[in-house]
Amino acid sequence: MKIAFLADPLASFKTYKDSTYAMMAEAAKRGHAIYAFEQDDMALDGGVVYANVRQITLTAPGPDHAHDWFRAEPAHETPLSDFDAVIQRKDPPFDMEYIYGTYLLELAETQGAKVFNKPAAIRNHNEKLSIAQFSQFTAPTLVTSSEARLRAFHARYGDVILKPLDGMGGAGVFRVTAEGMNLGSIIESLTDNGRRTIMAQRYIPEIVNGDKRILVIGGKPVPFSLARIPQGGEVRGNLAAGGKGVAQPLTARDLEIAEALGPILASRGLLLVGLDVIGDYLTEVNVTSPTCFQEITQQTGFGVAAMFIDAVEQAVQAAKQAVAQA
């Protein structure tokens, strides 16, 4: 197969932990041709969605895990429909440029491109707000820009988490305990004085045991989660915020959540999802570029990237069969 990855600059990859690199390495091992492009490489010209893509060959990663892990051919303009699969791995921020990118990918789908995750599904599933569709698994949650509502929520629960709806890696996450220290200034900052909608959740004490990332591929859960455990007095377990990643088997509750959501999300075109669970509660549904492949594989031996490429191959084959039968 010819597989094109829409990703951030390849030179920024830390290959010892990057999940996109793990996908590429597994695909290359199977003999698939690997291509890469960035969001601003896409264009709609004459009704066709093109991208300036580079075919890449993976080399042994060097000590800096950056420029020396791949060799790239010269870029050439190619319709995205020419590839067997396009893997969307662009990291947030989920801004208007990101949304425009999903529109172009969606147009490419009408021309025959097979995109994973489905761009409309990415656009329709805000990673924070999507948990509201599965409220049976969530802690008390409020979404609003109203200072009065946020203050009332804090008064009701006493210990709360406040966070933006478009953040990643734990950026902009605040805990406000019962005394309400700096509550007003945090609300003003996060909501931009009432102009921006944010999320408040009741604090979940089990965060001390980790914010668990549960990967769901093709509707089925990876059997291990990565518990990202806060360090040094932090409330955030995100690896980007200094959390320590510890792989562990899924609990009965983890399985209950993953098996309930997996088929639903897969049916919407989300081949890869990262569910975030603290204690017994679902806190986020990550659909843009879920990570933790390598940490789980390194600690457990389970081939997460192999499971993912299996799912891509199966989805592509199923799509070809559907076209042939039409």
mmCIF file of C-alpha atoms in Angstrom:
data_model
loop_
_atom_site.group_PDB
_atom_site.id
_atom_site.type_symbol
_atom_site.label_atom_id
_atom_site.label_comp_id
_atom_site.label_asym_id
_atom_site.label_seq_id
_atom_site.Cartn_x
_atom_site.Cartn_y
_atom_site.Cartn_z
ATOM 1 C CA MET A 1 0.000 0.000 0.000
ATOM 2 C CA LYS A 2 0.907 3.655 -0.372
ATOM 3 C CA ILE A 3 0.275 5.368 2.978
ATOM 4 C CA ALA A 4 0.500 9.140 3.385
ATOM 5 C CA PHE A 5 0.839 10.645 6.851
ATOM 6 C CA LEU A 6 -0.409 14.168 7.520
ATOM 7 C CA ALA A 7 1.788 15.141 10.456
ATOM 8 C CA ASP A 8 3.801 17.882 12.083
ATOM 9 C CA PRO A 9 7.363 18.474 10.789
ATOM 10 C CA LEU A 10 9.246 15.176 10.765
ATOM 11 C CA ALA A 11 12.343 16.839 12.198
ATOM 12 C CA SER A 12 10.377 17.551 15.391
ATOM 13 C CA PHE A 13 9.719 13.843 16.084
ATOM 14 C CA LYS A 14 11.220 12.232 19.172
ATOM 15 C CA THR A 15 11.381 8.763 17.692
ATOM 16 C CA TYR A 16 11.864 6.968 21.014
ATOM 17 C CA LYS A 17 8.322 7.925 22.047
ATOM 18 C CA ASP A 18 6.455 9.249 19.009
ATOM 19 C CA SER A 19 3.344 7.232 18.118
ATOM 20 C CA THR A 20 3.298 8.405 14.493
ATOM 21 C CA TYR A 21 6.870 7.173 14.102
ATOM 22 C CA ALA A 22 5.783 3.803 15.524
ATOM 23 C CA MET A 23 2.993 3.633 12.922
ATOM 24 C CA MET A 24 5.420 4.494 10.120
ATOM 25 C CA ALA A 25 7.986 1.943 11.295
ATOM 26 C CA GLU A 26 5.382 -0.841 11.455
ATOM 27 C CA ALA A 27 3.996 0.048 8.027
ATOM 28 C CA ALA A 28 7.485 0.157 6.504
ATOM 29 C CA LYS A 29 8.341 -3.210 8.081
ATOM 30 C CA ARG A 30 5.398 -4.690 6.181
ATOM 31 C CA GLY A 31 6.635 -3.276 2.892
ATOM 32 C CA HIS A 32 4.195 -0.389 2.568
ATOM 33 C CA ALA A 33 5.457 2.798 0.895
ATOM 34 C CA ILE A 34 5.509 5.724 3.346
ATOM 35 C CA TYR A 35 4.838 9.338 2.417
ATOM 36 C CA ALA A 36 4.577 12.476 4.564
ATOM 37 C CA PHE A 37 3.142 15.959 4.231
ATOM 38 C CA GLU A 38 2.123 18.849 6.460
ATOM 39 C CA GLN A 39 -1.156 20.705 6.669
ATOM 40 C CA ASP A 40 0.028 23.672 4.611
ATOM 41 C CA ASP A 41 1.147 21.280 1.855
ATOM 42 C CA MET A 42 -2.505 20.696 0.901
ATOM 43 C CA ALA A 43 -4.315 22.650 -1.802
ATOM 44 C CA LEU A 44 -7.593 22.536 -3.690
ATOM 45 C CA ASP A 45 -6.845 23.226 -7.357
ATOM 46 C CA GLY A 46 -9.260 22.681 -10.229
ATOM 47 C CA GLY A 47 -11.627 20.828 -7.916
ATOM 48 C CA VAL A 48 -8.969 18.286 -6.881
ATOM 49 C CA VAL A 49 -7.302 18.098 -3.459
ATOM 50 C CA TYR A 50 -3.537 17.781 -3.830
ATOM 51 C CA ALA A 51 -0.640 17.688 -1.402
ATOM 52 C CA ASN A 52 3.073 18.205 -1.841
ATOM 53 C CA VAL A 53 4.205 14.873 -0.480
ATOM 54 C CA ARG A 54 7.625 13.349 0.071
ATOM 55 C CA GLN A 55 8.276 9.639 0.027
ATOM 56 C CA ILE A 56 10.409 8.785 3.028
ATOM 57 C CA THR A 57 12.678 5.913 3.935
ATOM 58 C CA LEU A 58 13.219 5.191 7.600
ATOM 59 C CA THR A 59 16.819 4.921 8.779
ATOM 60 C CA ALA A 60 18.191 3.978 12.186
ATOM 61 C CA PRO A 61 17.377 6.887 14.538
ATOM 62 C CA GLY A 62 20.448 8.678 15.858
ATOM 63 C CA PRO A 63 21.101 10.032 19.337
ATOM 64 C CA ASP A 64 19.168 13.253 18.827
ATOM 65 C CA HIS A 65 16.096 11.375 17.538
ATOM 66 C CA ALA A 66 15.486 14.133 15.025
ATOM 67 C CA HIS A 67 16.800 14.900 11.541
ATOM 68 C CA ASP A 68 18.679 11.652 11.027
ATOM 69 C CA TRP A 69 15.845 9.122 11.375
ATOM 70 C CA PHE A 70 14.548 9.408 7.819
ATOM 71 C CA ARG A 71 15.618 10.075 4.256
ATOM 72 C CA ALA A 72 13.183 12.014 2.065
ATOM 73 C CA GLU A 73 12.748 12.115 -1.685
ATOM 74 C CA PRO A 74 11.985 15.461 -3.370
ATOM 75 C CA ALA A 75 8.421 16.692 -2.820
ATOM 76 C CA HIS A 76 5.915 16.181 -5.613
ATOM 77 C CA GLU A 77 2.298 17.268 -5.984
ATOM 78 C CA THR A 78 -0.076 14.302 -5.832
ATOM 79 C CA PRO A 79 -3.865 13.964 -5.511
ATOM 80 C CA LEU A 80 -4.644 12.519 -2.095
ATOM 81 C CA SER A 81 -6.929 10.028 -3.812
ATOM 82 C CA ASP A 82 -3.796 8.358 -5.266
ATOM 83 C CA PHE A 83 -2.926 6.902 -1.855
ATOM 84 C CA ASP A 84 -4.393 3.738 -0.387
ATOM 85 C CA ALA A 85 -4.660 5.434 3.010
ATOM 86 C CA VAL A 86 -4.162 8.924 4.433
ATOM 87 C CA ILE A 87 -3.432 8.944 8.167
ATOM 88 C CA GLN A 88 -4.374 12.203 9.891
ATOM 89 C CA ARG A 89 -1.801 12.807 12.652
ATOM 90 C CA LYS A 90 -1.715 16.597 12.888
ATOM 91 C CA ASP A 91 -1.487 17.713 16.508
ATOM 92 C CA PRO A 92 -3.677 20.528 17.877
ATOM 93 C CA PRO A 93 -4.151 23.457 18.343
ATOM 94 C CA PHE A 94 -7.596 22.779 16.950
ATOM 95 C CA ASP A 95 -7.914 26.208 15.382
ATOM 96 C CA MET A 96 -9.544 27.370 12.154
ATOM 97 C CA GLU A 97 -6.538 26.205 10.112
ATOM 98 C CA TYR A 98 -7.054 22.730 11.550
ATOM 99 C CA ILE A 99 -10.751 22.890 10.618
ATOM 100 C CA TYR A 100 -9.926 24.066 7.083
ATOM 101 C CA GLY A 101 -7.630 21.050 6.855
ATOM 102 C CA THR A 102 -10.512 18.727 7.729
ATOM 103 C CA TYR A 103 -12.627 20.348 4.998
ATOM 104 C CA LEU A 104 -9.915 19.645 2.415
ATOM 105 C CA LEU A 105 -9.542 16.066 3.612
ATOM 106 C CA GLU A 106 -13.308 15.627 3.453
ATOM 107 C CA LEU A 107 -13.313 16.845 -0.145
ATOM 108 C CA ALA A 108 -10.489 14.400 -0.883
ATOM 109 C CA GLU A 109 -12.710 11.609 0.450
ATOM 110 C CA THR A 110 -15.346 12.444 -2.174
ATOM 111 C CA GLN A 111 -12.592 11.936 -4.764
ATOM 112 C CA GLY A 112 -11.737 8.484 -3.447
ATOM 113 C CA ALA A 113 -9.265 9.129 -0.644
ATOM 114 C CA LYS A 114 -9.527 6.938 2.456
ATOM 115 C CA VAL A 115 -8.711 9.101 5.480
ATOM 116 C CA PHE A 116 -8.215 7.869 9.053
ATOM 117 C CA ASN A 117 -9.577 9.264 11.296
ATOM 118 C CA LYS A 118 -12.486 10.459 9.203
ATOM 119 C CA PRO A 119 -12.128 14.267 9.010
ATOM 120 C CA ALA A 120 -15.812 15.023 9.662
ATOM 121 C CA ALA A 121 -15.677 12.774 12.736
ATOM 122 C CA ILE A 122 -12.617 14.593 14.056
ATOM 123 C CA ARG A 123 -14.375 17.906 13.538
ATOM 124 C CA ASN A 124 -17.565 16.691 15.230
ATOM 125 C CA HIS A 125 -15.890 15.302 18.355
ATOM 126 C CA ASN A 126 -14.439 17.998 20.552
ATOM 127 C CA GLU A 127 -12.055 16.095 22.793
ATOM 128 C CA LYS A 128 -13.484 17.599 25.973
ATOM 129 C CA LEU A 129 -17.167 18.055 25.069
ATOM 130 C CA SER A 130 -17.640 14.596 23.542
ATOM 131 C CA ILE A 131 -17.805 13.011 26.994
ATOM 132 C CA ALA A 132 -21.262 14.585 27.368
ATOM 133 C CA GLN A 133 -22.567 11.939 24.953
ATOM 134 C CA PHE A 134 -21.580 9.289 27.507
ATOM 135 C CA SER A 135 -22.631 10.959 30.751
ATOM 136 C CA GLN A 136 -23.181 7.604 32.476
ATOM 137 C CA PHE A 137 -19.391 7.354 32.699
ATOM 138 C CA THR A 138 -18.511 10.933 33.696
ATOM 139 C CA ALA A 139 -18.042 12.888 36.907
ATOM 140 C CA PRO A 140 -20.199 16.022 37.398
ATOM 141 C CA THR A 141 -19.326 18.411 34.581
ATOM 142 C CA LEU A 142 -20.229 21.961 33.585
ATOM 143 C CA VAL A 143 -19.549 23.699 30.250
ATOM 144 C CA THR A 144 -20.141 27.440 30.230
ATOM 145 C CA SER A 145 -18.589 30.884 29.893
ATOM 146 C CA SER A 146 -20.619 32.239 32.814
ATOM 147 C CA GLU A 147 -18.668 33.253 35.906
ATOM 148 C CA ALA A 148 -21.799 32.918 38.040
ATOM 149 C CA ARG A 149 -22.359 29.320 36.920
ATOM 150 C CA LEU A 150 -18.703 28.439 37.444
ATOM 151 C CA ARG A 151 -18.745 29.916 40.941
ATOM 152 C CA ALA A 152 -21.952 28.022 41.763
ATOM 153 C CA PHE A 153 -20.380 24.779 40.495
ATOM 154 C CA HIS A 154 -17.352 25.345 42.714
ATOM 155 C CA ALA A 155 -19.593 26.117 45.696
ATOM 156 C CA ARG A 156 -21.508 22.884 45.096
ATOM 157 C CA TYR A 157 -18.523 20.551 44.781
ATOM 158 C CA GLY A 158 -15.793 22.410 46.665
ATOM 159 C CA ASP A 159 -12.866 20.914 44.740
ATOM 160 C CA VAL A 160 -12.942 21.328 40.964
ATOM 161 C CA ILE A 161 -10.851 21.267 37.803
ATOM 162 C CA LEU A 162 -11.160 24.112 35.279
ATOM 163 C CA LYS A 163 -9.790 23.756 31.752
ATOM 164 C CA PRO A 164 -10.128 25.157 28.223
ATOM 165 C CA LEU A 165 -12.019 23.198 25.579
ATOM 166 C CA ASP A 166 -9.213 23.444 23.017
ATOM 167 C CA GLY A 167 -6.148 22.603 25.096
ATOM 168 C CA MET A 168 -3.753 19.668 24.852
ATOM 169 C CA GLY A 169 -0.996 18.194 26.988
ATOM 170 C CA GLY A 170 -2.534 19.572 30.179
ATOM 171 C CA ALA A 171 -2.132 23.196 29.113
ATOM 172 C CA GLY A 172 -4.399 25.613 30.981
ATOM 173 C CA VAL A 173 -5.667 23.062 33.527
ATOM 174 C CA PHE A 174 -6.288 24.428 37.040
ATOM 175 C CA ARG A 175 -7.437 22.847 40.288
ATOM 176 C CA VAL A 176 -9.389 25.041 42.705
ATOM 177 C CA THR A 177 -9.910 23.567 46.177
ATOM 178 C CA ALA A 178 -12.539 24.436 48.781
ATOM 179 C CA GLU A 179 -10.989 27.738 49.865
ATOM 180 C CA GLY A 180 -11.374 29.031 46.310
ATOM 181 C CA MET A 181 -7.888 30.497 46.040
ATOM 182 C CA ASN A 182 -7.605 32.569 42.837
ATOM 183 C CA LEU A 183 -10.960 31.270 41.545
ATOM 184 C CA GLY A 184 -11.951 34.649 40.156
ATOM 185 C CA SER A 185 -8.698 35.296 38.315
ATOM 186 C CA ILE A 186 -8.637 31.747 36.896
ATOM 187 C CA ILE A 187 -12.191 32.122 35.583
ATOM 188 C CA GLU A 188 -11.394 35.534 34.107
ATOM 189 C CA SER A 189 -8.269 34.203 32.416
ATOM 190 C CA LEU A 190 -9.722 30.958 31.030
ATOM 191 C CA THR A 191 -12.993 32.530 29.853
ATOM 192 C CA ASP A 192 -11.377 35.755 28.644
ATOM 193 C CA ASN A 193 -13.806 37.639 30.872
ATOM 194 C CA GLY A 194 -16.811 35.625 29.746
ATOM 195 C CA ARG A 195 -16.003 35.517 26.035
ATOM 196 C CA ARG A 196 -14.764 31.926 25.896
ATOM 197 C CA THR A 197 -16.503 28.704 26.933
ATOM 198 C CA ILE A 198 -14.611 26.369 29.288
ATOM 199 C CA MET A 199 -15.169 23.137 31.202
ATOM 200 C CA ALA A 200 -15.397 22.518 34.940
ATOM 201 C CA GLN A 201 -15.323 19.037 36.448
ATOM 202 C CA ARG A 202 -15.526 17.768 39.986
ATOM 203 C CA TYR A 203 -12.018 16.878 41.112
ATOM 204 C CA ILE A 204 -11.389 13.127 41.004
ATOM 205 C CA PRO A 205 -9.000 12.142 43.837
ATOM 206 C CA GLU A 206 -7.898 8.989 41.994
ATOM 207 C CA ILE A 207 -5.754 11.216 39.782
ATOM 208 C CA VAL A 208 -2.936 10.390 42.215
ATOM 209 C CA ASN A 209 -2.985 6.895 40.688
ATOM 210 C CA GLY A 210 -2.818 8.285 37.176
ATOM 211 C CA ASP A 211 -4.795 9.699 34.275
ATOM 212 C CA LYS A 212 -5.220 6.517 32.213
ATOM 213 C CA ARG A 213 -4.939 6.625 28.434
ATOM 214 C CA ILE A 214 -6.959 3.774 26.938
ATOM 215 C CA LEU A 215 -6.386 3.268 23.215
ATOM 216 C CA VAL A 216 -9.286 1.938 21.145
ATOM 217 C CA ILE A 217 -8.415 0.746 17.631
ATOM 218 C CA GLY A 218 -11.081 -0.310 15.170
ATOM 219 C CA GLY A 219 -13.601 -0.302 18.002
ATOM 220 C CA LYS A 220 -11.530 -2.662 20.178
ATOM 221 C CA PRO A 221 -9.474 -1.662 23.235
ATOM 222 C CA VAL A 222 -5.757 -2.229 23.556
ATOM 223 C CA PRO A 223 -5.549 -4.512 26.642
ATOM 224 C CA PHE A 224 -3.230 -2.134 28.516
ATOM 225 C CA SER A 225 -3.630 1.503 29.487
ATOM 226 C CA LEU A 226 -0.888 3.996 30.221
ATOM 227 C CA ALA A 227 -1.473 5.560 33.634
ATOM 228 C CA ARG A 228 0.109 9.006 33.511
ATOM 229 C CA ILE A 229 0.893 9.734 37.136
ATOM 230 C CA PRO A 230 1.358 13.345 38.313
ATOM 231 C CA GLN A 231 4.771 14.177 39.730
ATOM 232 C CA GLY A 232 6.139 16.832 42.060
ATOM 233 C CA GLY A 233 2.855 18.154 43.429
ATOM 234 C CA GLU A 234 1.283 18.532 39.971
ATOM 235 C CA VAL A 235 -2.423 17.888 39.462
ATOM 236 C CA ARG A 236 -1.849 17.044 35.797
ATOM 237 C CA GLY A 237 -0.720 13.589 34.760
ATOM 238 C CA ASN A 238 -0.048 14.451 31.101
ATOM 239 C CA LEU A 239 3.368 13.300 29.914
ATOM 240 C CA ALA A 240 3.878 16.760 28.408
ATOM 241 C CA ALA A 241 3.377 18.191 31.914
ATOM 242 C CA GLY A 242 5.953 15.864 33.495
ATOM 243 C CA GLY A 243 3.725 12.910 34.342
ATOM 244 C CA LYS A 244 5.239 9.432 34.710
ATOM 245 C CA GLY A 245 3.790 6.814 32.367
ATOM 246 C CA VAL A 246 3.097 3.373 33.840
ATOM 247 C CA ALA A 247 1.465 0.706 31.656
ATOM 248 C CA GLN A 248 -1.068 -1.540 33.358
ATOM 249 C CA PRO A 249 -3.811 -3.999 32.373
ATOM 250 C CA LEU A 250 -7.264 -2.547 31.861
ATOM 251 C CA THR A 251 -9.530 -2.759 34.884
ATOM 252 C CA ALA A 252 -13.089 -4.080 34.692
ATOM 253 C CA ARG A 253 -14.354 -0.483 34.653
ATOM 254 C CA ASP A 254 -11.842 0.503 31.946
ATOM 255 C CA LEU A 255 -13.116 -2.359 29.798
ATOM 256 C CA GLU A 256 -16.726 -1.417 30.452
ATOM 257 C CA ILE A 257 -16.106 2.127 29.214
ATOM 258 C CA ALA A 258 -13.953 1.108 26.238
ATOM 259 C CA GLU A 259 -16.288 -1.659 25.082
ATOM 260 C CA ALA A 260 -19.311 0.647 25.340
ATOM 261 C CA LEU A 261 -17.739 3.536 23.409
ATOM 262 C CA GLY A 262 -15.533 1.627 20.979
ATOM 263 C CA PRO A 263 -18.131 0.334 18.517
ATOM 264 C CA ILE A 264 -20.041 3.633 18.560
ATOM 265 C CA LEU A 265 -16.972 5.728 17.789
ATOM 266 C CA ALA A 266 -15.680 3.274 15.179
ATOM 267 C CA SER A 267 -19.050 3.413 13.393
ATOM 268 C CA ARG A 268 -18.590 7.181 13.107
ATOM 269 C CA GLY A 269 -15.271 6.813 11.293
ATOM 270 C CA LEU A 270 -12.900 7.039 14.263
ATOM 271 C CA LEU A 271 -10.418 4.221 13.692
ATOM 272 C CA LEU A 272 -8.168 5.352 16.545
ATOM 273 C CA VAL A 273 -9.392 6.922 19.786
ATOM 274 C CA GLY A 274 -7.641 7.688 23.054
ATOM 275 C CA LEU A 275 -10.005 7.574 26.020
ATOM 276 C CA ASP A 276 -8.829 9.337 29.166
ATOM 277 C CA VAL A 277 -10.090 7.786 32.391
ATOM 278 C CA ILE A 278 -9.389 8.864 35.968
ATOM 279 C CA GLY A 279 -10.491 6.332 38.551
ATOM 280 C CA ASP A 280 -13.871 5.161 37.251
ATOM 281 C CA TYR A 281 -14.643 8.280 35.217
ATOM 282 C CA LEU A 282 -14.264 9.165 31.544
ATOM 283 C CA THR A 283 -12.699 12.635 31.237
ATOM 284 C CA GLU A 284 -11.776 13.038 27.531
ATOM 285 C CA VAL A 285 -12.237 11.402 24.125
ATOM 286 C CA ASN A 286 -9.089 12.095 22.074
ATOM 287 C CA VAL A 287 -9.518 11.831 18.304
ATOM 288 C CA THR A 288 -6.926 14.133 16.702
ATOM 289 C CA SER A 289 -3.592 12.343 17.250
ATOM 290 C CA PRO A 290 -3.788 9.945 20.225
ATOM 291 C CA THR A 291 -0.422 8.880 21.610
ATOM 292 C CA CYS A 292 1.174 6.409 24.078
ATOM 293 C CA PHE A 293 1.800 3.633 21.530
ATOM 294 C CA GLN A 294 5.478 3.252 22.326
ATOM 295 C CA GLU A 295 5.229 3.541 26.103
ATOM 296 C CA ILE A 296 2.688 0.708 26.230
ATOM 297 C CA THR A 297 4.676 -1.472 23.832
ATOM 298 C CA GLN A 298 7.991 -0.882 25.606
ATOM 299 C CA GLN A 299 6.561 -1.777 29.020
ATOM 300 C CA THR A 300 4.267 -4.684 28.080
ATOM 301 C CA GLY A 301 5.470 -6.082 24.769
ATOM 302 C CA PHE A 302 2.024 -5.603 23.224
ATOM 303 C CA GLY A 303 2.345 -4.372 19.624
ATOM 304 C CA VAL A 304 0.082 -1.323 19.578
ATOM 305 C CA ALA A 305 1.388 -0.100 16.211
ATOM 306 C CA ALA A 306 0.879 -3.573 14.743
ATOM 307 C CA MET A 307 -2.741 -3.554 15.923
ATOM 308 C CA PHE A 308 -3.202 -0.134 14.333
ATOM 309 C CA ILE A 309 -1.700 -1.042 10.954
ATOM 310 C CA ASP A 310 -3.767 -4.251 10.988
ATOM 311 C CA ALA A 311 -6.862 -2.059 11.384
ATOM 312 C CA VAL A 312 -5.781 0.279 8.562
ATOM 313 C CA GLU A 313 -5.155 -2.661 6.221
ATOM 314 C CA GLN A 314 -8.534 -4.185 7.066
ATOM 315 C CA ALA A 315 -10.358 -0.866 6.598
ATOM 316 C CA VAL A 316 -8.705 -0.247 3.229
ATOM 317 C CA GLN A 317 -9.525 -3.773 2.056
ATOM 318 C CA ALA A 318 -13.129 -3.404 3.183
ATOM 319 C CA ALA A 319 -13.431 -0.101 1.318
ATOM 320 C CA LYS A 320 -12.051 -1.655 -1.881
ATOM 321 C CA GLN A 321 -14.478 -4.569 -1.612
ATOM 322 C CA ALA A 322 -17.382 -2.174 -1.120
ATOM 323 C CA VAL A 323 -16.392 -0.254 -4.282
ATOM 324 C CA ALA A 324 -16.017 -3.488 -6.256
ATOM 325 C CA GLN A 325 -19.485 -4.656 -5.206
ATOM 326 C CA ALA A 326 -21.171 -1.326 -5.906
#
